Every structure is written in C-alpha cells, then in structure tokens.
Coordinates of C-alpha atoms and ligand atoms in Angstrom, one line a residue:
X1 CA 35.8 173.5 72.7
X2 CA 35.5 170.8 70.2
X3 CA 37.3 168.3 68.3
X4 CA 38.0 168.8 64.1
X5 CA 40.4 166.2 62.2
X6 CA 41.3 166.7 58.9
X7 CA 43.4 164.4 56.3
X8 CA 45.3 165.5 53.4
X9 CA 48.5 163.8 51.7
X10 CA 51.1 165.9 53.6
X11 CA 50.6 167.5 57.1
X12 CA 50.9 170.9 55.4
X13 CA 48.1 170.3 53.1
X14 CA 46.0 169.2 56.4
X15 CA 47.2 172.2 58.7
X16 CA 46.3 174.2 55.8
X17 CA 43.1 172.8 55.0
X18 CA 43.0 173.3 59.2
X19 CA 43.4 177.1 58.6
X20 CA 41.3 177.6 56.1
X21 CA 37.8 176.3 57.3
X22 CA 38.3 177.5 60.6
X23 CA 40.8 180.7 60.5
X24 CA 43.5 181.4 62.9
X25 CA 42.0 179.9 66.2
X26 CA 42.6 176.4 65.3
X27 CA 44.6 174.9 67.7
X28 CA 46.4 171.6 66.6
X29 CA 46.2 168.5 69.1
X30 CA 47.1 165.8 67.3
X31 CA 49.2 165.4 64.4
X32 CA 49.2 161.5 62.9
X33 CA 49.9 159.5 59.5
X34 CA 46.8 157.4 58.2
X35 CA 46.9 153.8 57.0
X36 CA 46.2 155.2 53.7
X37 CA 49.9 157.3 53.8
X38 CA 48.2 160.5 54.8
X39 CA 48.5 162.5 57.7
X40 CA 45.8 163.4 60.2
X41 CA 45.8 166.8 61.9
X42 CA 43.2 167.3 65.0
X43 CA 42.7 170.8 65.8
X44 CA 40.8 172.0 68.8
X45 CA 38.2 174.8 68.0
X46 CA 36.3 177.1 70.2
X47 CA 32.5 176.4 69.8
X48 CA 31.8 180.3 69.0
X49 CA 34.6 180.5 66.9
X50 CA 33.2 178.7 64.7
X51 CA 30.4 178.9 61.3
X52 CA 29.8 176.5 59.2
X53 CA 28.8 179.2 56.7
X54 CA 32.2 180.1 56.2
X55 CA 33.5 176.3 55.7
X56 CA 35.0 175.9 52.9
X57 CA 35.1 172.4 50.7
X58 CA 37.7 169.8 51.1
X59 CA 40.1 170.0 48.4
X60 CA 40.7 166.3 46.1
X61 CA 42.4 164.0 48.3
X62 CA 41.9 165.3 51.7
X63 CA 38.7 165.2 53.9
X64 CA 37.2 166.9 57.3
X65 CA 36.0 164.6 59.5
X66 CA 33.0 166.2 62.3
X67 CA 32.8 164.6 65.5
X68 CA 29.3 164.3 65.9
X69 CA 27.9 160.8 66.0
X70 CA 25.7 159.9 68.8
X71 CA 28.4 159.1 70.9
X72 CA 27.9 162.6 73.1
X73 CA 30.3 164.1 75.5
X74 CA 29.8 161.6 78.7
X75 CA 30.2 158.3 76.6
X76 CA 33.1 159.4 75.1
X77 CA 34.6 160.6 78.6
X78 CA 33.8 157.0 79.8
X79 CA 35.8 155.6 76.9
X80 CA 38.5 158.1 77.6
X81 CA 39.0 157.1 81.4
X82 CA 39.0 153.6 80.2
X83 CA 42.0 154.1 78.1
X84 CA 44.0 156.5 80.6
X85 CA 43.6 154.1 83.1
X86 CA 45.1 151.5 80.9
X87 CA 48.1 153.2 80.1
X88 CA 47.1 153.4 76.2
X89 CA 49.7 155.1 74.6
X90 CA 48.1 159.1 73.4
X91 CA 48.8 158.2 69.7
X92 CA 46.3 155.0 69.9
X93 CA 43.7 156.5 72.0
X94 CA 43.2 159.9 70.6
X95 CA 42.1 157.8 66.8
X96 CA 40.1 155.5 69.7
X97 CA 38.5 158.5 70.8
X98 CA 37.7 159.9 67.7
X99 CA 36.3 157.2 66.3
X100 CA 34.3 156.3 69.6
X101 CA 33.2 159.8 68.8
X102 CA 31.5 159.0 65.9
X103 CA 29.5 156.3 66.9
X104 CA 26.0 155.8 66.4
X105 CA 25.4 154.9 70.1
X106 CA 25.9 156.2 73.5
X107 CA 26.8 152.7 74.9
X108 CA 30.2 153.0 75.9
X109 CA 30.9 149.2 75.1
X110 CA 29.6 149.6 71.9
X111 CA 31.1 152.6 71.1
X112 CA 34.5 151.2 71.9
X113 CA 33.7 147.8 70.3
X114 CA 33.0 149.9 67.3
X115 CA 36.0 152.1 67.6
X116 CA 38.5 149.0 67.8
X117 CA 36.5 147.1 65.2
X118 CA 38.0 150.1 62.7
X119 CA 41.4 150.2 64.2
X120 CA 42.5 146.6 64.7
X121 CA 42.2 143.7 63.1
X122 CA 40.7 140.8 64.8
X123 CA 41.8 136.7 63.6
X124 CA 41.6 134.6 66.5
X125 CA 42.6 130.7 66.5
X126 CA 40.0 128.2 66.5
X127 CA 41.8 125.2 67.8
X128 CA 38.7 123.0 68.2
X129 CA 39.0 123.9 63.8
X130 CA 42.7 122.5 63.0
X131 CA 44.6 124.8 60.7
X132 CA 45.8 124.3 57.5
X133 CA 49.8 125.3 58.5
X134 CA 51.5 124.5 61.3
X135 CA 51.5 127.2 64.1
X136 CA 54.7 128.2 65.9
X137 CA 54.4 130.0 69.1
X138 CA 57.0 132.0 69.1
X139 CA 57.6 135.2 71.9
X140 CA 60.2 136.8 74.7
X141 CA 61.3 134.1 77.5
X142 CA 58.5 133.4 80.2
X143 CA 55.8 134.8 77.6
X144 CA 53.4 131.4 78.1
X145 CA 54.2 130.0 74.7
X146 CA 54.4 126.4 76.2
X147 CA 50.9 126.9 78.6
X148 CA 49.7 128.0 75.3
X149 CA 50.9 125.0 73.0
X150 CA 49.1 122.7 75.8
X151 CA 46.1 124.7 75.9
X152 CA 45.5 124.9 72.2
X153 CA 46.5 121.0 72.2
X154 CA 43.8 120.3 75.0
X155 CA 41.3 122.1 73.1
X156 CA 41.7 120.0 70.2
X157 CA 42.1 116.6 71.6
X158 CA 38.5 117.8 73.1
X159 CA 37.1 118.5 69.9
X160 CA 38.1 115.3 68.5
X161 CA 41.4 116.3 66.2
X162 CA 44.6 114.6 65.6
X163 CA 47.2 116.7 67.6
X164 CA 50.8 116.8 66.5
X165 CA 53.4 118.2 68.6
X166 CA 57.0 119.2 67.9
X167 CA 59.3 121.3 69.9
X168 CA 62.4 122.8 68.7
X169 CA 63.4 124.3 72.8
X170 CA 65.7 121.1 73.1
X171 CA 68.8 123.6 74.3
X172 CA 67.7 125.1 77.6
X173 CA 67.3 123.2 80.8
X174 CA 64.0 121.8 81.7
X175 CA 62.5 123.7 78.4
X176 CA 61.4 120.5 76.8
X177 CA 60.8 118.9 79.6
X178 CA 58.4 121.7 80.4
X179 CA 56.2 120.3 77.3
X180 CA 56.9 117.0 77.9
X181 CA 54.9 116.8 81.1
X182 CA 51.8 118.5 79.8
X183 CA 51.8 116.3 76.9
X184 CA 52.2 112.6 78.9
X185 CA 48.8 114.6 80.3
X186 CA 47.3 114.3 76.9
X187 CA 49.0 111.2 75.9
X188 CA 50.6 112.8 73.1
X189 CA 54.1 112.7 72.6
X190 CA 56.7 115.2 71.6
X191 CA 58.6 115.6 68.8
X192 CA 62.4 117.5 69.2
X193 CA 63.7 119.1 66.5
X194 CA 67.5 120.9 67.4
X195 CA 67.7 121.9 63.6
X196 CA 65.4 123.5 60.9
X197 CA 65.9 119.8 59.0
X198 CA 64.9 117.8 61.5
X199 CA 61.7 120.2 62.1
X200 CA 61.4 119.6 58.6
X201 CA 61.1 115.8 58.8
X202 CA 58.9 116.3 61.8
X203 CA 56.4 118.3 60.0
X204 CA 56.3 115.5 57.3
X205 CA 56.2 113.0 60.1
X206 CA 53.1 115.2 61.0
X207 CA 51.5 116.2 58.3
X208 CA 48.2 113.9 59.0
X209 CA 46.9 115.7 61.9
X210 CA 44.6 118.3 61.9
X211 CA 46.6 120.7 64.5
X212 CA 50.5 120.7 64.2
X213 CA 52.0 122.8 67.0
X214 CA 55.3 123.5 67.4
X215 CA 56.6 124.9 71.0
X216 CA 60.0 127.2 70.5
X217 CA 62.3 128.6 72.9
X218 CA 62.0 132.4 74.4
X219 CA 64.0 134.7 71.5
X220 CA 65.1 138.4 72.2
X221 CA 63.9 141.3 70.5
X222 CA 66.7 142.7 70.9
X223 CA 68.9 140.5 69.2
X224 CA 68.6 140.1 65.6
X225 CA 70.6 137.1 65.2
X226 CA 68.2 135.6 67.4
X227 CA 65.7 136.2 65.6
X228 CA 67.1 135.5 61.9
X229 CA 67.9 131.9 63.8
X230 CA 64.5 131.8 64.5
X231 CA 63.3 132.6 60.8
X232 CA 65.2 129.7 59.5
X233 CA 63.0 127.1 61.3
X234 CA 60.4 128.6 60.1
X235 CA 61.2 127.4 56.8
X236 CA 60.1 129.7 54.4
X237 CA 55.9 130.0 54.8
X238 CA 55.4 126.6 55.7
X239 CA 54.9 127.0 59.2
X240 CA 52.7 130.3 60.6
X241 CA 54.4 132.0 63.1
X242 CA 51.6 133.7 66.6
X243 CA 53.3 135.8 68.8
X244 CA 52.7 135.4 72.3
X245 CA 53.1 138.2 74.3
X246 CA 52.5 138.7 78.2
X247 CA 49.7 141.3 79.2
X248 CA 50.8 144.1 81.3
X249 CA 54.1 145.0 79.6
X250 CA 55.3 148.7 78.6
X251 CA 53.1 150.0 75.9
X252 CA 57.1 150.8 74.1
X253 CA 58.5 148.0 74.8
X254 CA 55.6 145.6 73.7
X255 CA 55.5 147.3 70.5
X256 CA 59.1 146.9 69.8
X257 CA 58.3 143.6 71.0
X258 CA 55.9 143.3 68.0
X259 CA 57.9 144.8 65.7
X260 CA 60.5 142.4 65.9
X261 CA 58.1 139.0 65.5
X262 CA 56.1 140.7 63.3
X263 CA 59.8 140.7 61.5
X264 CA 59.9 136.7 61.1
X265 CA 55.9 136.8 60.0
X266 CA 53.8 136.8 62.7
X267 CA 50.6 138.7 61.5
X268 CA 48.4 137.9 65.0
X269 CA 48.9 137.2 68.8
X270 CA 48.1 135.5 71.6
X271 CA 48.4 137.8 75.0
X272 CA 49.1 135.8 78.2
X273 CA 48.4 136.6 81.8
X274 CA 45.9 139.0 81.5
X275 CA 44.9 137.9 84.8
X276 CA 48.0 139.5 86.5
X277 CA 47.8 142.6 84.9
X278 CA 45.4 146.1 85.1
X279 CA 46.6 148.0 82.5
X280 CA 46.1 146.8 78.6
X281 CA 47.4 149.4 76.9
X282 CA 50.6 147.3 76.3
X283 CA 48.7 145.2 74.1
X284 CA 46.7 147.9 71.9
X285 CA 50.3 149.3 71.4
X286 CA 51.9 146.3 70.7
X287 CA 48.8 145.6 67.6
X288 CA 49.1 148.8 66.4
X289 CA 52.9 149.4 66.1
X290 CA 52.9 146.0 64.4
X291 CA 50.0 145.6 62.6
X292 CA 49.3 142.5 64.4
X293 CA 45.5 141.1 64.6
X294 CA 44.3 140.5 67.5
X295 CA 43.8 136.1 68.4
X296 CA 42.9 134.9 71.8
X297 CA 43.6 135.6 75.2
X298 CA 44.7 133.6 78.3
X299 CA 43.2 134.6 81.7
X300 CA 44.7 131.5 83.6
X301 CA 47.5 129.5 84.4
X302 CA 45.2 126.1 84.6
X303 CA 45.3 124.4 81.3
X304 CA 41.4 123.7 81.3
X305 CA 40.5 126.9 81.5
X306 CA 41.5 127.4 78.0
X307 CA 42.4 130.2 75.4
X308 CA 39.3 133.1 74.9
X309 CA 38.9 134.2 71.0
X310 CA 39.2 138.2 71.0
X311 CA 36.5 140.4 69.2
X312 CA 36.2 143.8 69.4
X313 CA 33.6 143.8 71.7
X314 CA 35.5 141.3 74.3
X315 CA 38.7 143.6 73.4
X316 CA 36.4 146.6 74.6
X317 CA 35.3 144.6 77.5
X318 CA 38.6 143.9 78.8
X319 CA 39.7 147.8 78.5
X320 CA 36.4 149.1 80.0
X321 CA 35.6 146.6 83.3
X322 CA 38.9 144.6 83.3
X323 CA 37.3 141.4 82.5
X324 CA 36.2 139.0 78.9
X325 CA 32.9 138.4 78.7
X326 CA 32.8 134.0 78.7
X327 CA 30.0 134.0 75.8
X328 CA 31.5 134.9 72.5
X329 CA 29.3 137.8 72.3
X330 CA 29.8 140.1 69.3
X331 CA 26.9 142.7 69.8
X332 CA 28.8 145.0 68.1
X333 CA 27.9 143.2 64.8
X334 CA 24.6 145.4 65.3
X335 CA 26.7 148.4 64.9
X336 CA 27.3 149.1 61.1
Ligands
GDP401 N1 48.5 133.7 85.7 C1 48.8 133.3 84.5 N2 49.9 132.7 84.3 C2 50.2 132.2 83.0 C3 49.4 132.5 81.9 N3 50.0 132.0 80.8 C4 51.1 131.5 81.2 N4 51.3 131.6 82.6 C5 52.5 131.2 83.4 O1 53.6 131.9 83.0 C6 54.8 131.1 83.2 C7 55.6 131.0 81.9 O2 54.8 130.2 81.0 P1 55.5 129.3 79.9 O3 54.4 128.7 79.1 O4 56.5 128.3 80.5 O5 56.3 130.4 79.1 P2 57.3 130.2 77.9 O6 58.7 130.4 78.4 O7 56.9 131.3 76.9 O8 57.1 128.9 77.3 C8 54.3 129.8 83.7 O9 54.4 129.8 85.1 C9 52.8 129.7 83.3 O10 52.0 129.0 84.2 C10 48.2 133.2 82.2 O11 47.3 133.5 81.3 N5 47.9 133.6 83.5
MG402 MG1 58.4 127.3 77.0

C-alpha cells in the first residue's frame, strides 16, 4: 500500500481526479483544505493496483503529488512515532508525513526539519537585537509571561541595550509585584499602567530604549470581553502583541487558545515549560490553527537560563528526542 494526494479547487474535483488516475481501488485517507483554498485528498492505493501507464494528466488547477523522495519507508516511520507519541493532532501530522515523505534525505531530523520548514513559519525574538515596537506578552493566567518579560529583559541588559519596562497587571494581587522583584534584580524599574492612556504616556516615556516590554495580566480565551479589553491597550499597531503559551496543553484547546490571541494580533509565540511537558503536539496545533510563527522556547524556570530561538530543525529536535539542541544549529539550511 502506498500513499497518493491530490489537490484540486473543490474536494470533488480531487476525489475525481482520485478516481480517475487510479480507478475504483482508491481508498481516501485524508481529506484537507490547502493554504492556497484548495482541498487535499490522500488516497491509499494498492501497489499492484496500480500503472502509471494508465495515469492520466492533471487537469488546470489541480496537481498529483507522488510520495517518493528519498525519505523511504523506515525514516518516515521514525517521523511518524515521533508525532504519535507527541499527541500531534492527525490533521497536522499526516501533511508532516507527507511532506517528510518527500524529502531528499533519510535523516529523520532532517526530514522533519524539512517538513516543518514548509508547514510553519519560524520568527523568533532576538532580544540581545531590541525591536523596533514594543512587545506585549500577552497569554492564559500562569502561562510564564512575566518569567518571560524578565528573561527577554536579562538578555538585553547583557547585550548592552536600554530596557524599558511597563506593566499594565496592576489589578490582581501580587501580579505586579511579581515583576517588580525581578526587575530591582536588574535595576530597572517598572512602569504601571491601569489604563490604555497611561500605557500610552509610558510608551512615550519609553520610547529611547532599545527593548520596551510590557508584562500584562493572564486574559481568557474564552471571554471575548476580555480580550477586546485587552485590544484596546494595544493601541492600535503600536505595540506587537507574542503569545505565550504553556507546553504540554491539549492539542484543541491550545489552538483555541491561539485563535483567540491570534484575534488581538499576535502573529508568533513564545511556549513556556517545555521542560514539564512530553508531549508537543499542543504547540504544532496551536501554530497551525492560528497561523502563528513559531519564536523561542523556555526550558527553565531560572531566569539565566534564558529564552532558545526555534528553527525548524530545533522544532524537529524537540518532537524527535524531547530535547533543543543549545547551538543554534540550522543544518536543515542544507536541505533545499
Ligand atoms: N519549569 C518551568 N517553569 C516555568 C517556565 N516558564 C515559567 N515557569 C513558571 O511558571 C509559573 C508562572 O509563570 P509567570 O511568569 O508568573 O506566569 P504569568 O501568569 O503568565 O505571568 C512560575 O512559577 C514560573 O517560574 C519554564 O519554562 N519552565
Ligand atoms: Mg504575570
């Protein structure tokens, strides 16, 4: 047995584009829309079954992928017991898969390095860099937005920028507090802001450092008011929203998760604790659903240890053996 997709506008045109090439025997696995606004129909097909001499061509607009890159059958098993065992939902690993499939190499790293590089986008933060807006970490409760304000603002201060810090959490208990003490670490001080105008006056106040980072209180995605409070202290574009999501979480719910930040603008995202968790396929699920990129990745509770820049080979690293390689290595470059 053997894998087939084909992509057409409508999933008719692709079961019937299915039918065609390969008769009545194809059995349909898979049915998914493209990024492009097709759909994708993955039929299984028995290896007799099928002659190429009686193929027909693709009509306009729709394609027939082969699985046959160099990938072979035990690299792409390897990649496939990596993404079981992380819980990665079946409509994110069977496009994994295929792609995998088509690599031009029969490391499974690479091949899942290569398979990710297609699917996901990767846009981690440089912190030792500055940015040129303001960054918001914004998240559920307890996500690690506030580990992650003071390990961005470590990393700066190390590199030698002007850190700005400005929290608008001033309502809950202990939630400023929280950022205080890290901060009287780093001999920076923190700004409140209750109201989207006095964040406003805070980011002019700021607006001379290199990195301005603003710490915000846990919001639900559940409740949209909640959220459409949060939008307004975003203030427009002027500040960039990250999401900051915890490792380990229900593939579902982190995607609904996503969905919802990815609502008031975040476009990338930080996942936390991925040191307490096994399974990963929350996060691919959470990217995907969202169209998040991917950023960094916290592995540590202790501020020094610092924030690791995703790529798709670390991303692959992470799903395959559990663990980030330390070196920013991006062998996959070597991939086309
Ligand atoms: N083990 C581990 N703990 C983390 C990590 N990031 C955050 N935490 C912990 O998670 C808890 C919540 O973090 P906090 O920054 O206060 O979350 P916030 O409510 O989103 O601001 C704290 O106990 C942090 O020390 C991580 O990468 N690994
Ligand atoms: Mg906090």
């Amino acid at each position: 047995m053997r894998l087939k997709s084909f992509t057409a506008k409508t999933s008719s045109e692709a079961m019937a584009l299915a039918r065609a090439t390969l008769g009545g025997e194809a059995i349909i696995v898979a049915t998914q829309e493209t990024a492009g606004g097709g759909v994708r129909v993955t039929v299984a097909v028995e290896e007799e079954g099928d002659s190429e001499g009686t193929a027909l061509p693709a009509p306009a607009g729709s394609e027939e992928t082969e699985h046959h890159g160099k990938a072979g059958e035990a690299t792409v098993d390897r990649v496939y017991r990596a993404l079981r065992s992380n819980a990665v939902p079946a409509s994110v690993g069977e496009v994994l898969l295929e792609r995998a499939g088509l690599a031009e190499t029969t490391d499974p790293l690479l091949a899942l390095s290569w398979a990710l590089r297609q699917e996901f986008r990767f846009a981690p933060l440089a912190s030792d860099r500055g940015a040129p807006r303001p960054i918001m970490l914004v998240g559920p409760p307890g996500a690690g937005k506030t580990q992650t304000v003071a390990k961005m603002a470590a990393r700066a201060l190390v590199g030698g920028l002007t850190v700005g810090l400005i929290s608008i959490d001033t309502q809950r208990m202990g939630g400023l507090a929280r950022l205080e003490s890290f901060a009287s670490a780093l001999a920076l001080d923190v700004l409140a802001a209750g109201s989207p105008e006095a964040l406003a006056d805070h980011l002019l106040d700021t607006a001379d450092r290199d990195l301005v980072l603003v710490d915000s209180d846990g919001r639900s995605h559940l409740d949209g008011m909640d959220l459409a409070d949060l939008g307004h202290f975003l203030n427009g574009n002027a500040i960039e929203p990250v999401l900051v999501i915890p490792d380990g979480v229900d593939p579902a719910e982190a995607a609904d998760i996503a969905i919802a930040f990815a609502g008031v603008g975040a476009t990338r995202m930080i996942l936390t604790r991925a040191d307490l968790a096994r399974r990963h396929g929350g996060a691919l699920a959470a990217a995907h659903a969202a169209g998040v990129a991917f950023g960094n990745h916290s592995a540590s509770p202790r501020i020094k240890d610092g924030l690791a820049p995703f790529d798709p080979r670390s991303l692959a690293s992470l799903l395959l053996s559990g663990r980030v390689p330390t070196a920013n290595a991006s062998g996959a470059e070597s991939l086309q």
